[in-house]
Each structure stands twice: as C-alpha cells, then as structure tokens.
XYZ file of C-alpha atoms in Angstrom:
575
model
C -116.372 120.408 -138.944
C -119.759 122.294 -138.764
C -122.246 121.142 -141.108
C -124.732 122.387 -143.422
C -127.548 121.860 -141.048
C -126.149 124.173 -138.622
C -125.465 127.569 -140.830
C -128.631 129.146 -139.896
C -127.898 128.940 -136.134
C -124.106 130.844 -137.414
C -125.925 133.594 -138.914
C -127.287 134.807 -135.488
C -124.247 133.829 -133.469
C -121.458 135.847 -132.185
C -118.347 135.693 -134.907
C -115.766 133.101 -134.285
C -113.248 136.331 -134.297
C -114.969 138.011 -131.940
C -115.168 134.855 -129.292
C -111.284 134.133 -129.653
C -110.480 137.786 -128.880
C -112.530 137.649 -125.675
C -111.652 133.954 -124.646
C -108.326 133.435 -125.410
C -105.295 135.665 -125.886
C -105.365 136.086 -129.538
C -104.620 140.035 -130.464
C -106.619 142.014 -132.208
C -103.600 142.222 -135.059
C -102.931 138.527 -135.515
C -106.516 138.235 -136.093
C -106.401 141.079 -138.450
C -103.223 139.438 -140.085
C -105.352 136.320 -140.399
C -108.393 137.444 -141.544
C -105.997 138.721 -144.571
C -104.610 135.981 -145.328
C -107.795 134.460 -145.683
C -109.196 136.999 -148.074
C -106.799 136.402 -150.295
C -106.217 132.749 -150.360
C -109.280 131.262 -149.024
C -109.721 128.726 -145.972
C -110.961 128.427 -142.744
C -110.004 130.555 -140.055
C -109.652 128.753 -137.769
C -106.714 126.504 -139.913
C -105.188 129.499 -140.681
C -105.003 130.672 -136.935
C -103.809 127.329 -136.133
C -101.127 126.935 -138.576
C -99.722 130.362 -137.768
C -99.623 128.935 -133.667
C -101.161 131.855 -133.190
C -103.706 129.322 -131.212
C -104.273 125.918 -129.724
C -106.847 123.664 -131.527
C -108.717 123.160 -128.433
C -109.345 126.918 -128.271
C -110.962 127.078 -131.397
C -112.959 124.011 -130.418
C -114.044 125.534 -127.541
C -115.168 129.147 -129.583
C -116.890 127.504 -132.104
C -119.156 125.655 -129.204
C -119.545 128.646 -127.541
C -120.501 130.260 -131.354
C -123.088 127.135 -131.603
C -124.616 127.429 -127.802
C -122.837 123.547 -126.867
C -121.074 122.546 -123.841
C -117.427 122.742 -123.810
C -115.342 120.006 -121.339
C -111.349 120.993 -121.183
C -111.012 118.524 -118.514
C -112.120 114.577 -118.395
C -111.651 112.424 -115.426
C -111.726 108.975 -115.943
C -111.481 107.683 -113.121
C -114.295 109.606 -112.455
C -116.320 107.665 -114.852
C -118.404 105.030 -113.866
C -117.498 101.902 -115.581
C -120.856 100.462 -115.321
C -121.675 103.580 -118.167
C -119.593 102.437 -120.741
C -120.694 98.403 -120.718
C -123.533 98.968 -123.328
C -120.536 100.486 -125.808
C -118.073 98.607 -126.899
C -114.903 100.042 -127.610
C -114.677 100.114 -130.811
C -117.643 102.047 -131.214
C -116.014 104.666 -128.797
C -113.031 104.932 -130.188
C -114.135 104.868 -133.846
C -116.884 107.710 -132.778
C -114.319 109.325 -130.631
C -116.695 109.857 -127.594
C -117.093 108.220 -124.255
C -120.150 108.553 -121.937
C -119.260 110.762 -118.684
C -122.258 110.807 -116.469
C -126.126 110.961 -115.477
C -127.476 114.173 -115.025
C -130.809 115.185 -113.987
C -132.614 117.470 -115.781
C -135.872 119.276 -116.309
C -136.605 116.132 -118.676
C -135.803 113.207 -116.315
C -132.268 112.080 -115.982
C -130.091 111.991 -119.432
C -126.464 110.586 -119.688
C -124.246 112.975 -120.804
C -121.835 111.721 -123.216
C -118.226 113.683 -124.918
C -117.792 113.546 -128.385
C -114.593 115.468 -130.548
C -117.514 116.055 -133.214
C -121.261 116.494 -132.048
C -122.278 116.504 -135.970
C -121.810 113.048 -136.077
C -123.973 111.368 -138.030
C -126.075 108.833 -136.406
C -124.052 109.488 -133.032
C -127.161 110.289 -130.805
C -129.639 107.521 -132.601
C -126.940 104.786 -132.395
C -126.580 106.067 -128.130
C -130.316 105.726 -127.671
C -130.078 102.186 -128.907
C -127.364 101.023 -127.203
C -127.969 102.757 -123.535
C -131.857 103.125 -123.760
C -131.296 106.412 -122.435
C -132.048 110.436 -123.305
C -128.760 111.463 -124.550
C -127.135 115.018 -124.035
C -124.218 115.533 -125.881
C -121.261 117.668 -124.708
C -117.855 118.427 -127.095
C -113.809 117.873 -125.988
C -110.831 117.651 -127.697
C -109.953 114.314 -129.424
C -106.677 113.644 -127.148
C -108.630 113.946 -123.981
C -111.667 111.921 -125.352
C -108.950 108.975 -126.426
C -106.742 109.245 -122.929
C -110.180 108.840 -121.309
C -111.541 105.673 -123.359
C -107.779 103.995 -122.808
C -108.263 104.906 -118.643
C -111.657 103.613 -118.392
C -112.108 100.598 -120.489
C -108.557 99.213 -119.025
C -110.053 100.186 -115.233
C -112.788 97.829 -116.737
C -111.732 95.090 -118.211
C -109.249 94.737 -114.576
C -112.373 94.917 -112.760
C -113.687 91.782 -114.989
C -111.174 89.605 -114.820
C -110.610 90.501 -111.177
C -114.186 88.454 -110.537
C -113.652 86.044 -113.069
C -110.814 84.859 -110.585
C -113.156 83.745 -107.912
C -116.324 83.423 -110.020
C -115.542 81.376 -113.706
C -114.983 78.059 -111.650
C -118.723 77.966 -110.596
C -120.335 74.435 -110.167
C -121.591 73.889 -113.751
C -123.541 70.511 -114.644
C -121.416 69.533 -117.356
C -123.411 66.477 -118.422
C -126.508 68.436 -119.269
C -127.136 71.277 -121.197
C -126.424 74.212 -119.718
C -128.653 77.149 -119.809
C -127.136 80.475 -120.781
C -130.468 82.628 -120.079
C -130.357 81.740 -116.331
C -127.278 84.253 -116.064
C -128.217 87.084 -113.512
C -127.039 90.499 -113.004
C -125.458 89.280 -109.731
C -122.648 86.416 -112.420
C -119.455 87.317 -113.175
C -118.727 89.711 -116.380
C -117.125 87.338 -118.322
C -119.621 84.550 -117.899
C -122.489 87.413 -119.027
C -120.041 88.073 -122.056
C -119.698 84.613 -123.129
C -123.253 83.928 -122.660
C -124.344 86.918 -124.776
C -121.999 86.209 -127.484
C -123.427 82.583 -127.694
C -126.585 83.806 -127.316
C -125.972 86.616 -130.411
C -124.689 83.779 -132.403
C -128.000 81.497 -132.660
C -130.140 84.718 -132.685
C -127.748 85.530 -135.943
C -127.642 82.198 -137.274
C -124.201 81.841 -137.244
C -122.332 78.738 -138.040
C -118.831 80.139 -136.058
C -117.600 82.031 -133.201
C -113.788 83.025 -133.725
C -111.960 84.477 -131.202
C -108.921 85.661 -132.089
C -106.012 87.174 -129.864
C -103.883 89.927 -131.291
C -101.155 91.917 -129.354
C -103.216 94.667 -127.975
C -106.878 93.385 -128.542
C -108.808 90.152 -129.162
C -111.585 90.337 -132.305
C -114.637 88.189 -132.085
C -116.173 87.144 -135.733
C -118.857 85.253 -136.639
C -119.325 83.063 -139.584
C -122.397 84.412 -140.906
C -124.153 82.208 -144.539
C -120.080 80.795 -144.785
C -118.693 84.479 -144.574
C -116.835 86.161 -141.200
C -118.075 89.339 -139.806
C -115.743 91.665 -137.119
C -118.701 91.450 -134.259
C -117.046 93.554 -131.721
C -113.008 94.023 -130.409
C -111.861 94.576 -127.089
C -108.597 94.909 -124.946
C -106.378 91.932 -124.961
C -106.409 92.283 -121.137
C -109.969 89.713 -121.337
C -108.813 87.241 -123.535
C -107.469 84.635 -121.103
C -110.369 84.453 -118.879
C -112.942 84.525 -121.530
C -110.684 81.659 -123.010
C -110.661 79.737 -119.682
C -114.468 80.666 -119.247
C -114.999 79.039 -122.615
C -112.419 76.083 -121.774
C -114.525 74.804 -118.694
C -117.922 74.698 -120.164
C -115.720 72.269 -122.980
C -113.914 70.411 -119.750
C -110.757 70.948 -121.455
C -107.639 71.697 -119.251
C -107.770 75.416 -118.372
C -103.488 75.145 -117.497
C -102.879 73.546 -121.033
C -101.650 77.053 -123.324
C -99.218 74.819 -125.476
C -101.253 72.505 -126.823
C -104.648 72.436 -129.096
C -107.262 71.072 -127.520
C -110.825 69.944 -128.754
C -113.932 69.792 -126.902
C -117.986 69.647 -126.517
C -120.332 72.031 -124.880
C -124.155 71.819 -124.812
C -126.197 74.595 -123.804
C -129.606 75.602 -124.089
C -131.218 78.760 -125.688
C -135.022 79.888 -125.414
C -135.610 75.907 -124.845
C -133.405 74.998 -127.875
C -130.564 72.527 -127.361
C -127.469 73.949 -129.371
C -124.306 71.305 -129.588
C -121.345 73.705 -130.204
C -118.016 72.190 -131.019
C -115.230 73.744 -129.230
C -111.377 73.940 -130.505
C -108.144 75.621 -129.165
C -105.331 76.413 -130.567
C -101.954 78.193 -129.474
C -100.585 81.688 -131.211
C -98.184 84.157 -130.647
C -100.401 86.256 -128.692
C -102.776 83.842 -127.270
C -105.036 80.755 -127.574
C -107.211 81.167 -130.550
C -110.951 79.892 -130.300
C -113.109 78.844 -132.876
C -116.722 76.930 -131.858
C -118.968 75.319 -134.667
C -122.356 76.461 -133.152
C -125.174 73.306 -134.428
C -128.419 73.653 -133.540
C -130.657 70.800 -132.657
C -133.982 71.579 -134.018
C -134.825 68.046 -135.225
C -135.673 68.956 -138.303
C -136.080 66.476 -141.146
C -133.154 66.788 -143.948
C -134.551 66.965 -147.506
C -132.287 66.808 -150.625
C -134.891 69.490 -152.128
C -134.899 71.681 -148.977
C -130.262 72.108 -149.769
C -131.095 72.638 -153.447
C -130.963 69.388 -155.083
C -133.403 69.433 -157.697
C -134.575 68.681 -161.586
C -132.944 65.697 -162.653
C -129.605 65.530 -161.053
C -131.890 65.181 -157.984
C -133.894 62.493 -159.299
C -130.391 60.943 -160.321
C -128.778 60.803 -157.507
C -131.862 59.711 -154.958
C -132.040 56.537 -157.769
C -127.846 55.735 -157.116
C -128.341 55.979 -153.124
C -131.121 53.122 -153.206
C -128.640 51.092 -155.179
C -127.325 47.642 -152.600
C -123.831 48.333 -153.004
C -120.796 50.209 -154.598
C -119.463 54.310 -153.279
C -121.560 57.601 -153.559
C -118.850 59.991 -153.152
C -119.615 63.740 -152.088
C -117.105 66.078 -152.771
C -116.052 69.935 -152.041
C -113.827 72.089 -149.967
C -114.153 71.836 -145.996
C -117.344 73.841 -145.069
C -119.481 72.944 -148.654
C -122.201 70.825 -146.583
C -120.882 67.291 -147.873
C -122.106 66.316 -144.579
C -125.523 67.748 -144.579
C -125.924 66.046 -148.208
C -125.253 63.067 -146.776
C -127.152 63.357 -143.649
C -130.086 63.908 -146.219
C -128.996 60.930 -147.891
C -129.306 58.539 -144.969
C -132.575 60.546 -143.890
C -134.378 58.973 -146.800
C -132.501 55.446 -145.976
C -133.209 55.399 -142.759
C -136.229 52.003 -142.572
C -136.551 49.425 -140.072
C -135.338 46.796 -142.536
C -131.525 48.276 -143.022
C -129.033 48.311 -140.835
C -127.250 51.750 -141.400
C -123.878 52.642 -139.627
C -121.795 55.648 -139.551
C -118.046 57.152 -138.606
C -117.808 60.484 -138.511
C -115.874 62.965 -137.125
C -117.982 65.229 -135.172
C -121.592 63.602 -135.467
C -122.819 66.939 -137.103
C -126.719 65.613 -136.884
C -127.881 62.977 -134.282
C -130.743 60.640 -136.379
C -133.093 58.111 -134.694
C -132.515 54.659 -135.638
C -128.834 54.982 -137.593
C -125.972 54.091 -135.396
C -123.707 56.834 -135.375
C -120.034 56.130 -134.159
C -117.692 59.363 -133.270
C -113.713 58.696 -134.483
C -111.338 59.676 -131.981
C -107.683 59.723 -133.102
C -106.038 60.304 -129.204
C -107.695 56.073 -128.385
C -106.775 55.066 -132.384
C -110.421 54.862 -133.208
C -109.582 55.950 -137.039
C -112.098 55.985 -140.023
C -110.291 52.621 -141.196
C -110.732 50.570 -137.843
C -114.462 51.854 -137.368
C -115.255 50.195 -141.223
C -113.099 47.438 -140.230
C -115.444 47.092 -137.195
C -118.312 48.018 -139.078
C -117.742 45.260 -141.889
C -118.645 42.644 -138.524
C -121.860 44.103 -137.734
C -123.714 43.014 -140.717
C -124.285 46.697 -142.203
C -126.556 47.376 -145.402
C -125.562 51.049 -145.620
C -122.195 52.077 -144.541
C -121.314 56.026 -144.162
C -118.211 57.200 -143.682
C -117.458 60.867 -142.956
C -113.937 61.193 -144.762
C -111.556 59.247 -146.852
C -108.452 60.429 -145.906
C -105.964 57.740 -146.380
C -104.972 54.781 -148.901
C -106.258 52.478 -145.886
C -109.818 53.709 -145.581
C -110.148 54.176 -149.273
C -109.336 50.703 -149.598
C -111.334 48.892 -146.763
C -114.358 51.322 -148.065
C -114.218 50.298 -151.906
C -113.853 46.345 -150.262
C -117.031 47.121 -148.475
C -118.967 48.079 -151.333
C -117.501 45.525 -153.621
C -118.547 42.686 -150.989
C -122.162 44.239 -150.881
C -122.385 47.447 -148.954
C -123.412 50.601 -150.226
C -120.735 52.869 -148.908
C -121.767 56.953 -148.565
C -118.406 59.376 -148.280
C -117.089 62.335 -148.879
C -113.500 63.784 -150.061
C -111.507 66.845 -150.641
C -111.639 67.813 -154.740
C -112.634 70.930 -156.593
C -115.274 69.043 -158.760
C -117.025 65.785 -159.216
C -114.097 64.426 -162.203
C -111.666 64.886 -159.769
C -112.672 62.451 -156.842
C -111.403 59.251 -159.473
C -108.323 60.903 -159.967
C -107.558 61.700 -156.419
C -108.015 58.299 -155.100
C -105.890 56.763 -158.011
C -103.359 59.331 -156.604
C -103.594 57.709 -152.975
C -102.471 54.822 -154.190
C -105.941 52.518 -155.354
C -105.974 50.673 -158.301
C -107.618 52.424 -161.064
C -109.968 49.167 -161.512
C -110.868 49.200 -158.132
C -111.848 52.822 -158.238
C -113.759 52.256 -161.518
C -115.602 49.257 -160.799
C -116.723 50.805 -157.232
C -117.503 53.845 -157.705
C -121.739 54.147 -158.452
C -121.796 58.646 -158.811
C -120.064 61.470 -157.020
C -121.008 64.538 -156.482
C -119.318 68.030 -156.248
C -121.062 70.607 -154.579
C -120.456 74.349 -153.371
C -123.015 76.130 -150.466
C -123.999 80.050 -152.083
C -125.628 82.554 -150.356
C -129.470 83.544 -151.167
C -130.147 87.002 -152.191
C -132.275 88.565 -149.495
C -135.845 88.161 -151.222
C -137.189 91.384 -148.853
C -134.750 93.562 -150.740
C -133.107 92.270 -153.749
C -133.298 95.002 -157.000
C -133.337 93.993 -160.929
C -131.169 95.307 -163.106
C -128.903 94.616 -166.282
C -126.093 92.855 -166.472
C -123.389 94.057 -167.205
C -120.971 92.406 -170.228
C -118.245 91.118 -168.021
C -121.395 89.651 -165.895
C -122.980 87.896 -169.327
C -119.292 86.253 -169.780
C -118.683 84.633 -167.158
C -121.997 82.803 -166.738
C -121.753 82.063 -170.380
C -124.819 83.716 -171.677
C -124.998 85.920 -174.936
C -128.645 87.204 -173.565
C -131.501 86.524 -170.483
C -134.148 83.886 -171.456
C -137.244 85.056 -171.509
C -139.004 84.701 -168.175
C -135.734 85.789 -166.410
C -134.490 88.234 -163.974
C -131.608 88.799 -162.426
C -131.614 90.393 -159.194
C -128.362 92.019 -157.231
C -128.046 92.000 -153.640
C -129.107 95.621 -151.654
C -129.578 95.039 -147.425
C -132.532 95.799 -145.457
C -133.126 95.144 -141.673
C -134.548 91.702 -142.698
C -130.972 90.205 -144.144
C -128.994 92.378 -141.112
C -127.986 94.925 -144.502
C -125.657 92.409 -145.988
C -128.100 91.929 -148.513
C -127.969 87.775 -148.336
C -130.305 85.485 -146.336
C -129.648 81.775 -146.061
C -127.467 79.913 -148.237
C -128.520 76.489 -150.640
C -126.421 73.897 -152.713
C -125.069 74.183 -155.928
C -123.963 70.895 -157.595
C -122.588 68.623 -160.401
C -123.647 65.186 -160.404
C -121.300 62.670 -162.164
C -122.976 59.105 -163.174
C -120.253 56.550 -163.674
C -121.425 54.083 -166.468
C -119.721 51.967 -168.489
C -117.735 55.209 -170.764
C -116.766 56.892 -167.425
C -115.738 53.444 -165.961
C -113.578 52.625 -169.032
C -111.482 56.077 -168.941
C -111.075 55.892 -165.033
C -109.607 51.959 -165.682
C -107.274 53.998 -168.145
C -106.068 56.577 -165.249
C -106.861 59.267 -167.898
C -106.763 63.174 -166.276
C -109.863 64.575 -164.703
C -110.266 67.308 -167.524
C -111.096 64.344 -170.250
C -113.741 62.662 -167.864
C -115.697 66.188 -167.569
C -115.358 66.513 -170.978
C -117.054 62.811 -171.170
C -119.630 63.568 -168.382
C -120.759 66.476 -170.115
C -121.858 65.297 -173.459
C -124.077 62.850 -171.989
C -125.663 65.894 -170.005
C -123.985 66.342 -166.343
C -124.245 69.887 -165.560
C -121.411 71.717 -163.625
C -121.370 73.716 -160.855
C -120.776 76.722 -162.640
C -124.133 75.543 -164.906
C -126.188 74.897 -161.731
C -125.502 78.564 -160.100
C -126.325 79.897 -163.246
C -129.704 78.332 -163.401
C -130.135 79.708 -159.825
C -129.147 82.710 -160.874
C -131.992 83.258 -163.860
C -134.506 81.679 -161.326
C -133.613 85.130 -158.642
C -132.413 82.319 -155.859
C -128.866 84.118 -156.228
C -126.718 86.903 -157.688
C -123.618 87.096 -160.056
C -121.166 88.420 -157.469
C -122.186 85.543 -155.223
C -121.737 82.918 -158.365
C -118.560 83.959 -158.850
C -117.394 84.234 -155.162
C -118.403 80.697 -154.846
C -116.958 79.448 -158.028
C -114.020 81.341 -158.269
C -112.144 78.148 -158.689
C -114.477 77.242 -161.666
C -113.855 80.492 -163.945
C-alpha cells in the first residue's frame, strides 16, 4: 500500500494505467471497463483489476514500482542466497517483515546489501536492517509468495548447515569443574555453541532470572523471565532444537541420550569476569525436551532487608523476632516471591563468629562465608527431614531450612525450635494467616504449631516503575477501589508505567518486596491452639496493626516505587 509520504513522487510519475497497458497484456477496454467501475463505486484500481482477473497481483506490484522508480525482482533464488546474510535476522523478524536479504552489491557508495521486501513502506524496515546487519541497506520489492518460499529455503539450508557442525563440534573438551567462559567463543566454534553463548550472554546483559526453551512442532521459542514476567526473545525452526538441547545438556553433564526422563543439572560460566551459577532442568514433551535455566549471578553482594523492601516498622519487627534464641520464622508466598532471598538477608545479619548457623536448601541460591550450607538431594535420600535430623547433632544456634514440605520436616523443625533452635523456613500459602492453618492441615498439632511459631511472613516480589520514564496522572475510580482509597494524601503521586530505552520500553525496572508481617503473641497463639480458619486470625492480626500485602503495595504505590496495574497483577489473589 503506498503511503502518504510518497504522493508527491505519483504526481510526476507515469499513470498506473498507462504502465499496465505497456507491461502486461491488459487491453485498452478492460482498462476502460475498469476505470468505470471505479468512477462509480470508488476503490483502487488496481483491486478492481484484480478482482475482475483481468491481472495477476504481481503485475500490479511490479507497475506500481516501476510508477515509484523501485526495483522489481519476479524471480528469487535461494539457494542462491548466502546463508551467512541472513544470521544477523532472525526469522521471525523476516517472516513477520516479509523480506529476506539477497545479496552485496557494490555501488557508487561502497558496498550495500540488497534486501526484498513485499512492502518497501515499511515502517522502521530500513532503521531496524542497519541495526541488525551494520550495513547500507538498498531495498528492492517481490511478491509475498516468493519472499516466504525464499525465507522457508534458506533458513532450513541453514539451520542443516548448523547442526551438521554441531555433530563433530558440541562434544569439545570443556573444563567442567571451572567456570567456563562464554566470551572466548571465536568465529572459527560451532553455530550452536555461538547461539547458546549469546543467548546466555543476552540473559545477564538483560537481567533475566530465566531462559525457557520451549519445543513446539514446527519451531522452538526462547523466553526470558524478565522482573518475574516472560518475554518471546526470538523463534526459530524446530530443526535446532536437539542440538542446542544437547549443547546445553553437556555444559550441565547431564546424559545427552536420556530424552525420557527429566534431568537436573549445574553449569558455571563466566561473563565479562562475572561468575554466573545457572541452574539447569530438562524435561520431556510431545515435541521435544523443554529447557528452563535459573540464571544467578554471583556478585557478592551483601543482602539487606531494606535493599528487598522491608521497611517502617514491620521491618524493625521482624529483624527483633530473627535475634530471638529459638522458636520458627516462617516466610511464605508462591514459588518465585523471593522467600529465599528474605531469608538469605535474614541469615546475612546472623551471620557472627559466635553462632553456629546451618542450612538445607534446595538449590543453594546464595553461597555466604561462614554459614554452612548443605544442598538436599532426593536421588541419595538426603531429604529436608534427614539434613535437620543431622543438623540437630551438630550443635546448631540457627537452623534454616529451605522448605517444609512434609508432616516429617514440619515436625523435626518445630522439635528443633522447641529444644532451643531458632528455625528460619519458608512454605507455600497465599498470606501470612494461612501458614498456621496449613501446617495444622499436614497433620501438626495445633499446640505445637502455636507454641512454636515466633512471626511469619507473606510476601509478593512487584515490579518498579521505570523512574527514567514513569508519567502522573489521575486515577481512575475503578483504580481508587481497589486500593481502598476515597482520595490521594497530600504529598502523593501516582505514576503509570510508559517505556523508554532505559527500562528496554516495558516501562518497569527492577522489582522489590511487598509484605505482611504476622506477630504471634499470646491472642494469635490462643486462636491457632483453637484450629480456628485463617480469615479470623487476619481479622485478629489486623486490629493490633499488621498491614497486608495489599496495604503495603499501596503505600508503595503513593510513594511512586510502583503502579496500580502492577499492584493488582501481583495481588490478584488479594482483591
């Protein structure tokens, strides 16, 4: 479709009438029977022509670039093209765009890569080439069919001619014990193994916390988990997927023949002289082993409860339960909330000379100097309950242990602190009320739970609105509602999210805690020893002040940390 920008050069151009009676074998009384039609019922010509198969689309194509002074290609040959053109594009750009790059051709200019698009008015199209080749970029016009046959011919002839090297090449020598450097790729390495190593490397420049790779009949997606939400980062043929699976597998020294089976592993590499401990898992689908790895990044940084968003008094609160010398902290949220991080934080300011602090976790997320961290293993039996058991030999002060899972652990964990160990844990509950009430349901005595338990906490992670390019504004009713407000305290602003370059245009940069802290005194104690529901302990906790989460983003909220959209993706569960 010709745009606006391109009338003028129309005006002093040959008529599209004109060109089709000279270049094609239109008739000089079809036209005229057209160019009736059109008078009285409006539309392009060229539709008209088209719909009457008085012509072939590509023949109008071809008039209107000879009307607009741009090179016409009837014919592509893909196997032609070198493949080495199209691996700056990925596929989906190509196929989205509809073009695909042809050649280099040397101009007056210096050399330009000539590249076929089925619309040259595409917005963007020549900018976005630029970028991705580095290259002048000439652009020449074809039909959509030929455009699509060619992409299908040429990015199959490629991705053969990748795993065709990764057969000799993706069993290289590797140090496994060490880190292993991704940068030190050359030019000369296999494709896959400069694939994987520039999606690793994408993901710490991107800060994200996932890689997915996910196999689907005709094409694999890779997403990233970006502030706890999954981008599409680029999709090719499904032809890769098992050697950029087995690539993956042997940096993890997992079994590259085992398909049937998941399979969990470790790999360490280094980036830019950063050490980055990714945790690697497999699992078989229908169309192919699915990969996710946890990407953590070493930096040795010192957890703060005020640096995840702890803060006011429920901060104050809870740094006053963890120096207690015995009874459960509980942490509590859905899988991916930072319960582990909160503790980490936790044991951070424990951490002394004096105590003797042991942990079971399952990974070790964070590695910290003087705490002896032990990692559960299920396949040799080493289960959270027979690590405590272990534990309770060793002559711990602080005991933390990464999940309750199981009547068993609960149990040996509320002994622990009842014999006098503080005991650090998390568990799987909506909010802070509901930890009592779910170990009561594994099968602990209500007394045991009540006379054990010192505070839990529920917590959620929300994204930070982009402080580069975040906008004010007024809320709107429905907004005012849900966060339980009837107007904005003065001092207040509420920002919504926009995207800039800074926050990669999602409008969101970073992510801190919101939280609910629950004190168990002698009230709460009383109504857990009754096994009353979780809906009448809230309503206990909160007239002696505990804030909920839905409270807490709200405050973050009215302070600009956050947005309303963002509150209420978070706390969906809350409303």
């Amino acid at each position: 479709m010709v745009h606006e920008s391109e009338m003028n050069s129309l005006k002093h151009s040959p008529r599209l009438g004109e060109i089709l009676l000279s270049h094609t074998t239109l008739t000089q009384e079809q036209l005229d029977e057209a160019l009736l039609i059109q008078n009285e019922k409006g539309g392009l010509l060229g539709e008209i022509l088209i719909s009457k198969n008085m012509i072939l689309p590509h023949e109008i194509m071809r008039a209107l670039c000879i009307q607009l002074g741009i090179e016409f290609v009837d014919d592509i040959k893909g196997d032609e093209i070198d493949p080495e053109l199209i691996a700056q594009i990925p596929i989906n750009y190509s196929k989205s765009k509809e073009m695909i790059p042809l050649e280099i051709r040397k101009t007056d200019l210096g050399e330009v890569l000539v590249v076929a698009t089925a619309d040259p008015f595409v917005e963007n199209i020549r900018d976005d080439l630029q970028v991705l080749t580095g290259k002048n970029i000439h652009i020449v016009v074809s039909t959509p069919m030929r455009i699509q046959e060619a992409i299908n011919r040429v990015y199959e002839k490629s991705t053969a001619n990748m795993v065709g090297a990764l057969e000799t090449e993706f069993e290289e020598d590797l140090d496994l014990e060490g880190p292993i450097d991704i940068l030190e790729a050359t030019e000369d390495d296999a494709p896959v193994i400069r694939f994987v190593n520039s999606l690793l490397f994408r993901a710490v420049k991107e800060k994200a916390s996932d890689i997915h790779i996910e196999p689907f009949e005709k094409e694999f997606v890779v997403r990233f988990r970006i502030d706890g939400v999954l981008y599409d980062i680029i999709r090719q043929p499904k032809q890769a997927h098992a050697a950029i699976a087995s690539r993956i597998k042997v940096m993890g020294q997992l079994d590259i023949a085992e398909k049937r089976m998941p399979q969990d592993g470790r790999i360490k590499i280094k980036i830019a002289g950063k050490d980055i401990d990714i945790r690697l898992s497999t699992v078989p689908t229908t169309h192919g082993e699915r990969v996710v790895m946890r990407v953590l990044e070493q930096t040795g940084t010192v957890l703060e409860l005020e640096h995840l968003g702890f803060e006011g008094p429920s901060k104050a609160e809870l740094e006053k339960l963890i120096f207690r010398k015995y009874g459960i902290i509980l942490v509590t949220g859905p899988t991916g909330s930072g319960k582990s991080t909160t503790l980490s934080a936790c044991l951070v300011k424990l951490n002394s000379p004096e105590r003797n602090i042991m942990t079971a976790e399952d990974p070790v997320e964070y590695q910290i100097p003087g705490i002896n961290q032990v990692q559960v293993n299920a396949k040799i039996d080493l289960t959270f309950a027979r690590a405590l058991r272990a534990f309770l030999r060793q002559n711990p002060d602080i005991i933390m242990v990464g999940e309750i899972r199981d009547k068993e652990t609960a149990e040996i964990a509320i002994n622990a602190s009842l014999t006098g160990h503080l005991v650090l844990s998390t568990l799987h509950t909506n909010d802070a009320p509901s930890a009592a009430t779910r170990l009561i349901d594994m099968g602990v005595e209500p007394f045991l739970v009540a006379s054990s338990i010192l505070g839990i906490v529920a917590q959620r992670l929300i994204r930070k609105v982009c402080e580069k390019c975040r906008e004010p504004y007024e809320p709107s009713d429905f907004e005012m509602r849900e966060m339980g407000l009837t107007s904005i305290p003065e001092g207040s602003t509420l920002f919504r999210a926009k995207g800039c370059a800074s926050c990669g245009n999602g409008g969101y940069s970073g992510r801190t805690v919101i939280h609910e802290l629950l004190v168990v005194d002698d009230e709460i104690r009383s109504l857990i020893t009754q096994n009353v529901d979780a809906g009448t302990i809230k309503r206990a906790a909160q007239k002696k002040g505990m804030k909920t989460l839905r409270e807490d983003g709200v405050n973050k909220v009215l302070k600009g940390m956050t947005t309303v959209e963002e509150l209420m993706r978070a706390t969906h569960a809350e409303v």
